Short mmCIF file of N, CA and C in Angstrom, two decimals:
data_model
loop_
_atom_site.label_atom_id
_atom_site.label_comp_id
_atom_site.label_asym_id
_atom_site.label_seq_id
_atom_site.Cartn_x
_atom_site.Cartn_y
_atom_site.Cartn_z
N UNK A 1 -10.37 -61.82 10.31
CA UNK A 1 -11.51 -61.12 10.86
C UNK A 1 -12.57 -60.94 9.76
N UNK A 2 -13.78 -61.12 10.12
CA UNK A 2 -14.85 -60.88 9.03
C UNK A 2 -15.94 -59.79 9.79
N UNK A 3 -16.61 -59.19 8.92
CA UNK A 3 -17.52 -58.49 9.02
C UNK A 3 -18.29 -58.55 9.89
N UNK A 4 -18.22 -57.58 11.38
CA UNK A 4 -18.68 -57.53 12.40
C UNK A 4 -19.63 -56.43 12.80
N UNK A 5 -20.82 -56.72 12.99
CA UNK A 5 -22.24 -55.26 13.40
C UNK A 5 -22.04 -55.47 14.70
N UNK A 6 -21.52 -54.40 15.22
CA UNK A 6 -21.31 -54.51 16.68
C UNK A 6 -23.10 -53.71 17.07
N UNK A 7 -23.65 -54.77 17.74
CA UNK A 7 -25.47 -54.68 18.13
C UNK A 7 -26.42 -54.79 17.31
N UNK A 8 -25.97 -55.37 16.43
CA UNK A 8 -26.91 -56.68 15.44
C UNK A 8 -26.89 -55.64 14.52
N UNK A 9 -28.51 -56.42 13.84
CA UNK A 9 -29.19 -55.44 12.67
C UNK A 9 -29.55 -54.71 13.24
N UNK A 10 -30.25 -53.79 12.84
CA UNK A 10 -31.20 -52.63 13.37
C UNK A 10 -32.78 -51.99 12.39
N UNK A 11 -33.77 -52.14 12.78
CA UNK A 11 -34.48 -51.64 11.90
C UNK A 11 -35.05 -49.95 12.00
N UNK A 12 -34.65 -49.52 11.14
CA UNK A 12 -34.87 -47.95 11.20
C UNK A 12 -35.55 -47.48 10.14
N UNK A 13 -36.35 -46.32 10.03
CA UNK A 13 -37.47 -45.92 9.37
C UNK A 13 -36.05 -45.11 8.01
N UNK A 14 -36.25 -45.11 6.90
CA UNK A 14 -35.69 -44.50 5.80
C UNK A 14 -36.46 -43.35 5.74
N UNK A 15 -35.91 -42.08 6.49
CA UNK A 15 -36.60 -40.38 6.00
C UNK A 15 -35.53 -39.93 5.14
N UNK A 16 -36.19 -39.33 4.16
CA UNK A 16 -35.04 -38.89 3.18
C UNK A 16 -35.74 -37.06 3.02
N UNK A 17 -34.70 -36.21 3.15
CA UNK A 17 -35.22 -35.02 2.99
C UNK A 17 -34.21 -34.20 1.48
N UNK A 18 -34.84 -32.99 1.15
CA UNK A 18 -34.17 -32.34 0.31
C UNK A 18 -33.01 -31.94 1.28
N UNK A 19 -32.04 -31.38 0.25
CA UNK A 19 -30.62 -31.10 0.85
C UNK A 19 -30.80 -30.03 1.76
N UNK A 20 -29.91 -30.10 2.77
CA UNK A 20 -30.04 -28.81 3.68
C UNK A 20 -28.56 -28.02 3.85
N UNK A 21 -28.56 -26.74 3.13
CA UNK A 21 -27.57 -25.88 3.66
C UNK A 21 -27.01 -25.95 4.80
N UNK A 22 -27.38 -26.78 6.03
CA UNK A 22 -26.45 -26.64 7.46
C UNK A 22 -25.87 -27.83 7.51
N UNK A 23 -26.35 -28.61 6.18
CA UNK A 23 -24.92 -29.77 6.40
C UNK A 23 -23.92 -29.89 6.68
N UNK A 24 -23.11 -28.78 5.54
CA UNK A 24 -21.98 -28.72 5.54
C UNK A 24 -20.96 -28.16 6.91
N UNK A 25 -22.05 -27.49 7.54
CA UNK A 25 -21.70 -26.59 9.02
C UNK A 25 -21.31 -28.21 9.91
N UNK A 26 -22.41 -28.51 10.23
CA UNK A 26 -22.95 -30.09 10.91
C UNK A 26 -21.44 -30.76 10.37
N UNK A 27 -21.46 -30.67 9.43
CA UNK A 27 -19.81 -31.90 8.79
C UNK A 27 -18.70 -31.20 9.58
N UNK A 28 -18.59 -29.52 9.29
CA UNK A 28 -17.19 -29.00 10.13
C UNK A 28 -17.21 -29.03 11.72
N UNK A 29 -18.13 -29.12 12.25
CA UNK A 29 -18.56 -28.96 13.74
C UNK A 29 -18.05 -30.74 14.03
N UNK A 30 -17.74 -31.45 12.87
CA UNK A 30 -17.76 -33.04 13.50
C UNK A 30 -16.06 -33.45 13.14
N UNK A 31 -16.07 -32.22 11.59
CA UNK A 31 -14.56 -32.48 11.43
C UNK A 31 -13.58 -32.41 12.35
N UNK A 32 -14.06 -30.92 13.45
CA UNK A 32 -13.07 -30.74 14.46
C UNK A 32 -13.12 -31.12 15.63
N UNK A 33 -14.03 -31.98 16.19
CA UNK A 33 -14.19 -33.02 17.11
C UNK A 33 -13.41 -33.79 16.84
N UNK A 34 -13.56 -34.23 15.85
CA UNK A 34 -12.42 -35.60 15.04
C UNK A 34 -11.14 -34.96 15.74
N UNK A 35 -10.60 -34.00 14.29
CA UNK A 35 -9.27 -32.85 14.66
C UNK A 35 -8.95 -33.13 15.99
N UNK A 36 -9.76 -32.73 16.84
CA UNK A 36 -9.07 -32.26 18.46
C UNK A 36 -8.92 -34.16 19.18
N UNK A 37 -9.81 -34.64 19.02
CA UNK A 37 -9.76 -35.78 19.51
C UNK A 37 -8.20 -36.91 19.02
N UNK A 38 -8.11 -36.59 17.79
CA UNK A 38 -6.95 -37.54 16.96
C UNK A 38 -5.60 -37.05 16.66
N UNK A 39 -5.82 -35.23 16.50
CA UNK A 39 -4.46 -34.61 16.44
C UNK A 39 -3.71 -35.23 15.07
N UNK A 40 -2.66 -35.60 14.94
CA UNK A 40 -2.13 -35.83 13.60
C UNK A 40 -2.32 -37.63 13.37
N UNK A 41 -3.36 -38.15 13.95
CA UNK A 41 -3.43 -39.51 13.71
C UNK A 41 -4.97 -39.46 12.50
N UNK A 42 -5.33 -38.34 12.19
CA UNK A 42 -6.37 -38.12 11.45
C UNK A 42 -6.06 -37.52 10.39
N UNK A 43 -5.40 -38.34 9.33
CA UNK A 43 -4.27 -38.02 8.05
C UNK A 43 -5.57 -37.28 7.00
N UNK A 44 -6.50 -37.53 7.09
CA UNK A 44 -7.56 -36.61 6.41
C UNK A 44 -9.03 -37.04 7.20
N UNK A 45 -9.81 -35.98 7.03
CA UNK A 45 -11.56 -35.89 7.22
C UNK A 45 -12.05 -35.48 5.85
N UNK A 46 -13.00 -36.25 5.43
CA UNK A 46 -13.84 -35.99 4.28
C UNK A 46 -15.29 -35.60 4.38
N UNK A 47 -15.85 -34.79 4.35
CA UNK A 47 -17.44 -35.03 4.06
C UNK A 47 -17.70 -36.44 2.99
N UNK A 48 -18.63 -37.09 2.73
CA UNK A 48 -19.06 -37.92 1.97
C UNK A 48 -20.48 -38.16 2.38
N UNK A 49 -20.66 -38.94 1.26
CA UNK A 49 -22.42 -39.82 1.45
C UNK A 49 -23.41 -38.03 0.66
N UNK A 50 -24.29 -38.72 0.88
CA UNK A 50 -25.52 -38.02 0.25
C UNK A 50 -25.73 -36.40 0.95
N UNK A 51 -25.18 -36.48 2.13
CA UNK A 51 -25.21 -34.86 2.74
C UNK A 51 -24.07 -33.84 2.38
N UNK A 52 -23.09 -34.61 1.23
CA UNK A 52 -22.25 -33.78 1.06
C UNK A 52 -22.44 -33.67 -0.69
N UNK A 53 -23.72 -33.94 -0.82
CA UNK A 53 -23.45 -33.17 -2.77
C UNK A 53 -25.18 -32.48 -2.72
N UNK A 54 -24.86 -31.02 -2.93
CA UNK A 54 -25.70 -30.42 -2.95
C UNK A 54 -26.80 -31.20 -4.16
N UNK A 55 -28.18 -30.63 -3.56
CA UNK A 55 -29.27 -31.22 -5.12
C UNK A 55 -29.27 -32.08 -4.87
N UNK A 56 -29.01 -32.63 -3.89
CA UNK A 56 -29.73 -34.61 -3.53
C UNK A 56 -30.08 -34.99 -2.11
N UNK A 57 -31.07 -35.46 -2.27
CA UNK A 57 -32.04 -35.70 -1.29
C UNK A 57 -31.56 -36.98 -0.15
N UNK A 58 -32.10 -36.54 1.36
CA UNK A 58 -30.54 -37.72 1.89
C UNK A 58 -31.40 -37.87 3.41
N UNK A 59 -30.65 -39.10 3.98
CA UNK A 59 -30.94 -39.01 5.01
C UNK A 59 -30.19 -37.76 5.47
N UNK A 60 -31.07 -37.29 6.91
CA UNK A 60 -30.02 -36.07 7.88
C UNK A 60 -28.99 -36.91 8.33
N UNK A 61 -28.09 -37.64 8.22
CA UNK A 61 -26.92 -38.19 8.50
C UNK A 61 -25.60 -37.74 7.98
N UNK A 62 -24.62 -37.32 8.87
CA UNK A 62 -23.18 -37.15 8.15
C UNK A 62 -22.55 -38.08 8.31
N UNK A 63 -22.05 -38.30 6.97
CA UNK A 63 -21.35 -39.46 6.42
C UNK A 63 -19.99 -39.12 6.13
N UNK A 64 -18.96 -39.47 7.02
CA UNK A 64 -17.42 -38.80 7.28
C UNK A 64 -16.82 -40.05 6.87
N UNK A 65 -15.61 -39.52 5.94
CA UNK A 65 -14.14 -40.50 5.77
C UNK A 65 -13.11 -40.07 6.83
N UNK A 66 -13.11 -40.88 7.72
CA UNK A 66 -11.69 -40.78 8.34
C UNK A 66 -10.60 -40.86 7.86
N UNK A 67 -9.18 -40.91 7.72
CA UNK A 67 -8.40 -41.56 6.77
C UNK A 67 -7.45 -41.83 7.79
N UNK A 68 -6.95 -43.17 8.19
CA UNK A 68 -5.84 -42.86 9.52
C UNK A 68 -4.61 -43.68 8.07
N UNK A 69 -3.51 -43.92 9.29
CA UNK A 69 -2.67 -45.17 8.96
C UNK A 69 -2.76 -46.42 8.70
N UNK A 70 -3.74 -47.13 10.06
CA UNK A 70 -3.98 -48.32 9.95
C UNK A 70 -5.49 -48.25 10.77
N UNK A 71 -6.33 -48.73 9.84
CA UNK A 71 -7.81 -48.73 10.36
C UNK A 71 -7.80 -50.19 11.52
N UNK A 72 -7.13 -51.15 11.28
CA UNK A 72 -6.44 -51.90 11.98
C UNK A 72 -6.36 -52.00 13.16
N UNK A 73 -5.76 -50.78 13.64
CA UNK A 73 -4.89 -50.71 14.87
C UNK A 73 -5.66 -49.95 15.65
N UNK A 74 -6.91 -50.65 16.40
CA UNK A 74 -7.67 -50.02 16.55
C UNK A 74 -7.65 -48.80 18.11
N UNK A 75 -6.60 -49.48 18.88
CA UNK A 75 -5.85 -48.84 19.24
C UNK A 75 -5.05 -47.78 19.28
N UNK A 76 -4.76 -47.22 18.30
CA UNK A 76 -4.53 -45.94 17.77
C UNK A 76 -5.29 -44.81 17.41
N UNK A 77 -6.89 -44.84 17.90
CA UNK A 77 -7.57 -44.01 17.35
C UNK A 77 -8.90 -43.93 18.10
N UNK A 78 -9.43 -45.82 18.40
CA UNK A 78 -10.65 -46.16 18.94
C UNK A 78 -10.99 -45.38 19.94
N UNK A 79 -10.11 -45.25 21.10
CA UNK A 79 -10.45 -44.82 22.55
C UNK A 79 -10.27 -43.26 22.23
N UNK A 80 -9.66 -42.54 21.76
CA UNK A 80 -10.05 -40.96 21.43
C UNK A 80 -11.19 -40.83 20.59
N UNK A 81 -11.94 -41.62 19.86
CA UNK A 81 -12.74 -41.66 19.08
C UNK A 81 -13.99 -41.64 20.08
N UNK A 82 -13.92 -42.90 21.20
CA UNK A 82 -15.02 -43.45 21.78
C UNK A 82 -15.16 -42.42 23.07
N UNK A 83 -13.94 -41.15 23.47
CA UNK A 83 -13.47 -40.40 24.35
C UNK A 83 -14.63 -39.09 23.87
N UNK A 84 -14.51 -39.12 22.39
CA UNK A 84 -15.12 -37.89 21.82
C UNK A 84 -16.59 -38.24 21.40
N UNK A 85 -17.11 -39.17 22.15
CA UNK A 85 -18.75 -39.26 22.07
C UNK A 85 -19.29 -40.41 20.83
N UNK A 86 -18.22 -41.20 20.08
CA UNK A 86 -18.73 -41.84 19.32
C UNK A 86 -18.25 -43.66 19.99
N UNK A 87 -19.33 -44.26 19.20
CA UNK A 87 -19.39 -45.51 19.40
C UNK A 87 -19.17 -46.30 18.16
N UNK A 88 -18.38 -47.66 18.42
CA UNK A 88 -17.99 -48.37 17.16
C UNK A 88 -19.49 -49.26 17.06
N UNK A 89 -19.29 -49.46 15.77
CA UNK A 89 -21.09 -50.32 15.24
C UNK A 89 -20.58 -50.97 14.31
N UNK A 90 -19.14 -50.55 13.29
CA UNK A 90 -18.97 -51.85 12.11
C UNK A 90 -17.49 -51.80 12.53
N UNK A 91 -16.93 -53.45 12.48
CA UNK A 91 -15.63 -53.96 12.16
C UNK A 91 -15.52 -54.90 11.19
N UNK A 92 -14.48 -54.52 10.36
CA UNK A 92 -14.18 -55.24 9.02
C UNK A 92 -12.78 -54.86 8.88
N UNK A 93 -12.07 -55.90 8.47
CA UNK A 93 -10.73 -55.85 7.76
C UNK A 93 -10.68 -54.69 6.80
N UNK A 94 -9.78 -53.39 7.22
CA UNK A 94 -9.43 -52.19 6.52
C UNK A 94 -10.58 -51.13 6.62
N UNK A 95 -11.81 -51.17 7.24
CA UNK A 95 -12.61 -50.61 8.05
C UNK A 95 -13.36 -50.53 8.99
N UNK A 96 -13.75 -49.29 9.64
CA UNK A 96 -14.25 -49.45 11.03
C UNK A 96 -15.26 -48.49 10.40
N UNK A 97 -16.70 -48.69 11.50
CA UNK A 97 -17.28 -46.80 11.39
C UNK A 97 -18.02 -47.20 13.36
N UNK A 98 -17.57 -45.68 13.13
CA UNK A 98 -18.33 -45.53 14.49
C UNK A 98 -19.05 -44.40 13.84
N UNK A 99 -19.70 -44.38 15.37
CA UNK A 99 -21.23 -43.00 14.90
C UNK A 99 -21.71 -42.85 16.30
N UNK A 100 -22.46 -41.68 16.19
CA UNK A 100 -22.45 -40.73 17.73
C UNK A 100 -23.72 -41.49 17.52
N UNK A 101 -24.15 -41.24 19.30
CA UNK A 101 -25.12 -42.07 20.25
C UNK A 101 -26.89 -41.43 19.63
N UNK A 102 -26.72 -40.40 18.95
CA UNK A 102 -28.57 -39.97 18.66
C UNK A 102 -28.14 -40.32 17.26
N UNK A 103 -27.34 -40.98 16.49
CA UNK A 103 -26.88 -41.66 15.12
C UNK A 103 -27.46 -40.60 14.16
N UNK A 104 -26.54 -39.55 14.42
CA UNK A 104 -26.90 -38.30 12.99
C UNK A 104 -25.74 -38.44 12.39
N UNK A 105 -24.42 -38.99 12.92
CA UNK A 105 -23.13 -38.88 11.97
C UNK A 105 -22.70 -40.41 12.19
N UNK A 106 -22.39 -40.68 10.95
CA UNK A 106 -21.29 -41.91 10.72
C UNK A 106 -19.83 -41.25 10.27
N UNK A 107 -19.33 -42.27 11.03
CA UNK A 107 -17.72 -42.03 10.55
C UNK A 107 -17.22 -43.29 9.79
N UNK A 108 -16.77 -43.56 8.97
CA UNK A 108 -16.40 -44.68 8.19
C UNK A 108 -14.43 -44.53 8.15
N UNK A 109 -13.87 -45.14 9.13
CA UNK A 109 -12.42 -45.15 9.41
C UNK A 109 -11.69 -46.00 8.31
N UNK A 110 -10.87 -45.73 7.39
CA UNK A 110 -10.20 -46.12 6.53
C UNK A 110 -8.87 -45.78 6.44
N UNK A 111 -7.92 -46.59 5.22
CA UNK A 111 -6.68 -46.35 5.58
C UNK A 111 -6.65 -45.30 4.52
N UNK A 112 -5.47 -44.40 4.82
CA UNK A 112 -5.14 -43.01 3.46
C UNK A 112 -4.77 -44.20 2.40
N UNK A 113 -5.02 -43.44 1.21
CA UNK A 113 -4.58 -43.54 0.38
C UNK A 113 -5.04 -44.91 -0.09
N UNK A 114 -6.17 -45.57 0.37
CA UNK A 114 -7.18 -46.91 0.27
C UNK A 114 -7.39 -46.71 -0.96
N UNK A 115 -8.18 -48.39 -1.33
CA UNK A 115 -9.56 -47.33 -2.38
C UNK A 115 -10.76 -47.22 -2.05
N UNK A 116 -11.03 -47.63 -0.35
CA UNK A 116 -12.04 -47.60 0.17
C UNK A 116 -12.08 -45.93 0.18
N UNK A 117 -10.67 -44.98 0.34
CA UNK A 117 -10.93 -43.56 0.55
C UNK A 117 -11.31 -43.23 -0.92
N UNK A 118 -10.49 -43.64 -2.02
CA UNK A 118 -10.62 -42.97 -3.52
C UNK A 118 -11.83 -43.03 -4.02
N UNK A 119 -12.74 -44.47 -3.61
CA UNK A 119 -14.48 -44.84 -4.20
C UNK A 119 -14.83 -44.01 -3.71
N UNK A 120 -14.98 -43.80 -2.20
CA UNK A 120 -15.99 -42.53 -1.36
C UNK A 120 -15.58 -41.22 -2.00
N UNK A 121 -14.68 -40.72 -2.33
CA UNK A 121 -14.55 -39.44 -2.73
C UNK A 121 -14.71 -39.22 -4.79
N UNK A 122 -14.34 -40.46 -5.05
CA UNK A 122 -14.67 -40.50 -6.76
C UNK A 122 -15.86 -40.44 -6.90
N UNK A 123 -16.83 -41.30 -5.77
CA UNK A 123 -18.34 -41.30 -6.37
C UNK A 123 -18.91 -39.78 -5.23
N UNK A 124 -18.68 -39.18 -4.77
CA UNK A 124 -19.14 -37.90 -4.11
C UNK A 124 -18.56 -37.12 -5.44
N UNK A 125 -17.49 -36.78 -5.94
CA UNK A 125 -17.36 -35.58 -6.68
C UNK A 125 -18.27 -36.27 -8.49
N UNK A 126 -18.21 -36.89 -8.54
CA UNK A 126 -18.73 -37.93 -9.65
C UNK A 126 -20.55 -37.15 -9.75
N UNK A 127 -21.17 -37.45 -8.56
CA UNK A 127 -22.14 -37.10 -8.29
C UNK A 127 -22.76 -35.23 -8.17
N UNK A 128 -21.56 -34.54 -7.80
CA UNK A 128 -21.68 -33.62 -7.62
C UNK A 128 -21.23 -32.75 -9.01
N UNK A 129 -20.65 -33.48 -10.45
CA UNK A 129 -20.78 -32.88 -11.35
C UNK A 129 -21.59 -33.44 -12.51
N UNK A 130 -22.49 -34.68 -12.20
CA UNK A 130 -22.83 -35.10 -13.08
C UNK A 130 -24.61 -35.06 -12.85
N UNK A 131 -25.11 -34.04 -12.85
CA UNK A 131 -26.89 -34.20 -12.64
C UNK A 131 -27.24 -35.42 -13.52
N UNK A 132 -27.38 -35.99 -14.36
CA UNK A 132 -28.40 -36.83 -14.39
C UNK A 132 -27.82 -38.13 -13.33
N UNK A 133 -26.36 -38.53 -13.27
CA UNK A 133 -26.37 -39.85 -12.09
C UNK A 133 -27.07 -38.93 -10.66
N UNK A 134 -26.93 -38.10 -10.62
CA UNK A 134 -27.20 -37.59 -9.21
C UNK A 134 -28.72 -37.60 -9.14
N UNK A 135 -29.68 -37.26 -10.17
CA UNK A 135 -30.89 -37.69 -10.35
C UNK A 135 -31.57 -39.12 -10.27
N UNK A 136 -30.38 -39.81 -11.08
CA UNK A 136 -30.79 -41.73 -10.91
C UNK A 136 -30.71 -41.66 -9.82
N UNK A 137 -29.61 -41.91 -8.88
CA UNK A 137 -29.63 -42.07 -7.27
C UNK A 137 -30.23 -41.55 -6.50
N UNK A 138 -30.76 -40.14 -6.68
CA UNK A 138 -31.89 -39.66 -5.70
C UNK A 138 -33.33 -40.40 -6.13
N UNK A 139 -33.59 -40.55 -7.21
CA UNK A 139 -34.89 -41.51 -7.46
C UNK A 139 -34.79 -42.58 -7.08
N UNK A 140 -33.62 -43.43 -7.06
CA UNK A 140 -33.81 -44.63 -6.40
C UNK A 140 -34.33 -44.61 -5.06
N UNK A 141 -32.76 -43.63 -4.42
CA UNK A 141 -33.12 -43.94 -3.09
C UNK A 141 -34.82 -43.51 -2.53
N UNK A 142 -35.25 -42.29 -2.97
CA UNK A 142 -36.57 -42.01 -2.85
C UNK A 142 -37.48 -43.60 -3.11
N UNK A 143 -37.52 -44.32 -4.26
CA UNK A 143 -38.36 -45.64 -4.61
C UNK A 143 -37.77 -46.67 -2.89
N UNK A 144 -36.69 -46.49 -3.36
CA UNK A 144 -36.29 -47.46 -1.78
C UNK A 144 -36.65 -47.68 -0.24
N UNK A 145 -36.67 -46.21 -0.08
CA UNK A 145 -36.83 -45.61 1.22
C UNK A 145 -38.75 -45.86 1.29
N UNK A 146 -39.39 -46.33 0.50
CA UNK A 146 -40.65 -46.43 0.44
C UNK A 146 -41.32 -47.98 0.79
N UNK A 147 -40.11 -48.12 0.60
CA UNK A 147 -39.69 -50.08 1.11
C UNK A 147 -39.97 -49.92 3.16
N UNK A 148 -40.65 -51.30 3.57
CA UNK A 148 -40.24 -51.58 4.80
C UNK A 148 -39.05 -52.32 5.00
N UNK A 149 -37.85 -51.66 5.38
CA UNK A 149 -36.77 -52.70 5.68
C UNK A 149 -36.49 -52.76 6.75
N UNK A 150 -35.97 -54.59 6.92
CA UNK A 150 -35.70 -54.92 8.53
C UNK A 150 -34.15 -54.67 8.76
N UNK A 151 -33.61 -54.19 8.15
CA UNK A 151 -32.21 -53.38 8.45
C UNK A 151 -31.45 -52.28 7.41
N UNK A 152 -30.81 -51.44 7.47
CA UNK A 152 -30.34 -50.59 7.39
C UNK A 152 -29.56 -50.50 6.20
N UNK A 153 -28.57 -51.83 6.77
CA UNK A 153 -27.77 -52.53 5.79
C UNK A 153 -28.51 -52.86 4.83
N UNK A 154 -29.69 -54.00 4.28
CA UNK A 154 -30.53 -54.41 3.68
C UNK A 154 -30.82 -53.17 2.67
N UNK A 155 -30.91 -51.88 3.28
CA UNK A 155 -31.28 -50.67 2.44
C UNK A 155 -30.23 -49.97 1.41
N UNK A 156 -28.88 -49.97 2.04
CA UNK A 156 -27.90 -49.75 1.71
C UNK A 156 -27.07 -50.58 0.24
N UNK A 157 -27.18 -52.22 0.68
CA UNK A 157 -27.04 -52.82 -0.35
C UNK A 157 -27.95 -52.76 -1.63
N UNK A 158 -29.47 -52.56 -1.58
CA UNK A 158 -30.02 -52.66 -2.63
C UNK A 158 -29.19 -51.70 -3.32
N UNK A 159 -29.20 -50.45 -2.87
CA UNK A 159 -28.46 -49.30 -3.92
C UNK A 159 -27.29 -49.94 -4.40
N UNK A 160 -26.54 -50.95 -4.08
CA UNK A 160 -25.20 -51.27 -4.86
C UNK A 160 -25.01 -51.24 -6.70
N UNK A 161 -26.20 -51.98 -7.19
CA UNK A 161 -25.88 -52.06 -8.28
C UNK A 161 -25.71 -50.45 -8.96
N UNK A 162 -27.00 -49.49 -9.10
CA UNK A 162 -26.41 -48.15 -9.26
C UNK A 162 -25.35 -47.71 -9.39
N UNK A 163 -24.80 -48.08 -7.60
CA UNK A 163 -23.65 -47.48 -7.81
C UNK A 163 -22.53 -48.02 -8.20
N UNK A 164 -22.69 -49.28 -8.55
CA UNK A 164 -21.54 -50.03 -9.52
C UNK A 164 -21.41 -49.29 -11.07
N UNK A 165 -22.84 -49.06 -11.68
CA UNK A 165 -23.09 -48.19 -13.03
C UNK A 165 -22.06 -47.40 -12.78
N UNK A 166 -22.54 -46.41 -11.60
CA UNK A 166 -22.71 -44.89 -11.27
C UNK A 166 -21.05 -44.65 -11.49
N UNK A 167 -20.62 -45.67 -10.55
CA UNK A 167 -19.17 -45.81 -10.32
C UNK A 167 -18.26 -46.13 -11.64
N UNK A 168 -18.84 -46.54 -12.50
CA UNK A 168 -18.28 -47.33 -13.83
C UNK A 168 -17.82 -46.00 -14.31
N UNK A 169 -19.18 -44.85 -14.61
CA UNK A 169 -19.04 -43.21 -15.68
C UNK A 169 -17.78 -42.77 -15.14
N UNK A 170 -17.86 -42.70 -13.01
CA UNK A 170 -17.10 -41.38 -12.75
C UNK A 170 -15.48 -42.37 -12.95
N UNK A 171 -15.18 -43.50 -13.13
CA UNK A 171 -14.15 -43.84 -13.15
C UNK A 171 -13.49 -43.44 -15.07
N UNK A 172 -14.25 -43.61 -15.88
CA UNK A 172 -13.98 -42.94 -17.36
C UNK A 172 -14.18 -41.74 -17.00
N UNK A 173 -14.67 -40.70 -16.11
CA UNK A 173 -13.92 -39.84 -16.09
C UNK A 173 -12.48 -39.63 -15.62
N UNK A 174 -12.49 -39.86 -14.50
CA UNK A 174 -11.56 -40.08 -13.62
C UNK A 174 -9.85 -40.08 -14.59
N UNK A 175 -10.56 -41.28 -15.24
CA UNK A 175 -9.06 -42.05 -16.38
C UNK A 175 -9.26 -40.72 -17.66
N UNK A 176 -10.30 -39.60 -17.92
CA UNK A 176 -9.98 -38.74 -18.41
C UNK A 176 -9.51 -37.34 -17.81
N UNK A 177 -9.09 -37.48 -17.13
CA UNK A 177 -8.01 -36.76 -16.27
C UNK A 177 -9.21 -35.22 -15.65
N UNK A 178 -10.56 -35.73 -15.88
CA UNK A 178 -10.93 -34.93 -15.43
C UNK A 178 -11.01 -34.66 -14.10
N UNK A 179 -10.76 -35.50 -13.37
CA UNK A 179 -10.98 -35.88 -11.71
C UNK A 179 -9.94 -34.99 -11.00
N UNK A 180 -9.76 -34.09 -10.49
CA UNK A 180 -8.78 -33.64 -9.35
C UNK A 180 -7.95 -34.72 -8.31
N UNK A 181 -8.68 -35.55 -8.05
CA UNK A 181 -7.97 -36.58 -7.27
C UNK A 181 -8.69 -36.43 -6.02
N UNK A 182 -7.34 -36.56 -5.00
CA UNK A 182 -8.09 -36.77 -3.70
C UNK A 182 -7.89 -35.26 -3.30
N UNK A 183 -8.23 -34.64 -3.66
CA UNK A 183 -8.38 -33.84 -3.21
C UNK A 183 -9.09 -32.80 -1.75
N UNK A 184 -8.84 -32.19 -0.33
CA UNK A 184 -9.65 -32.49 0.34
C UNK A 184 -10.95 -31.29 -0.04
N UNK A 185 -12.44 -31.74 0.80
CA UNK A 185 -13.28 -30.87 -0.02
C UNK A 185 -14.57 -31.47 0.81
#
């Protein structure tokens, strides 16, 4: 299986706002939709992405780690997922994301204990103790978002290299045992 946009590209306007205190509300109000919908097939919920580190400027989008067993099996999760108001938009080998129909939340479905889960949560706490990367990445994305792009994706990848840097520091931390781990948060 290869990398599937379920309803093509999409071109959408990049608004980026300062952080907003009701994020984190907005993330628990979606955690327990998840919760009730998946019951113990939802081995963790994460906040992630740019609405979950205070001091950085973001789209209004929540950006959720699912963590199941098998992102795979799509069967195990899809139809309570698609039951509880969300729609699938990416398929890829070892991830899925769906995201609700007025697209304020993404869910990014992964397996526990991935390193698709450990990157999303190394570079969120990474970010959330290190102000100056958290400054590079909000300036980028601000320079970016100033761009006309004809997809979403297109916007998303430019930021890669950054966060390859970005990702390089919090992993020497990480290996200096400063990192808590996976901690949930």
């Amino acid at each position: 299986m290869a990398f599937e946009l379920i309803g093509g590209i999409e071109k959408r306007a990049i608004v980026l706002g300062p952080y907003d205190n009701a994020w984190p509300q907005a993330f628990e109000r979606e955690r327990r939709r998840i919760a009730v919908a998946l019951g113990d097939g939802a081995l963790r919920i994460d906040h992630i992405g740019s609405t979950s580190i205070p001091d950085l400027i973001a789209k209004p989008i929540i950006d959720i780690d699912l963590s199941v067993a098998d992102p795979d099996d799509e069967a195990s999760y899809l139809p309570a997922l698609e039951s509880a108001g969300y729609r699938l938009r990416v398929r890829e080998p070892g991830h899925r994301m769906v995201r609700t129909l007025n697209l304020d939340v993404h869910v990014h479905i992964c397996r526990t204990g991935s390193e698709w889960e450990r990157r999303h949560l190394l570079f969120r706490d990474w970010l959330r103790h290190d102000p100056r990367d958290r400054n590079a990445y909000g300036e980028l994305k601000q320079s970016l978002a100033q761009r006309d792009w004809q997809d979403m994706n297109a916007y998303a990848s430019a930021k890669g290299p950054l966060i390859e840097e970005i990702t390089e520091r919090a992993e020497k931390w990480a290996a200096q045992g400063e990192w808590s781990g996976l901690e949930e948060s």
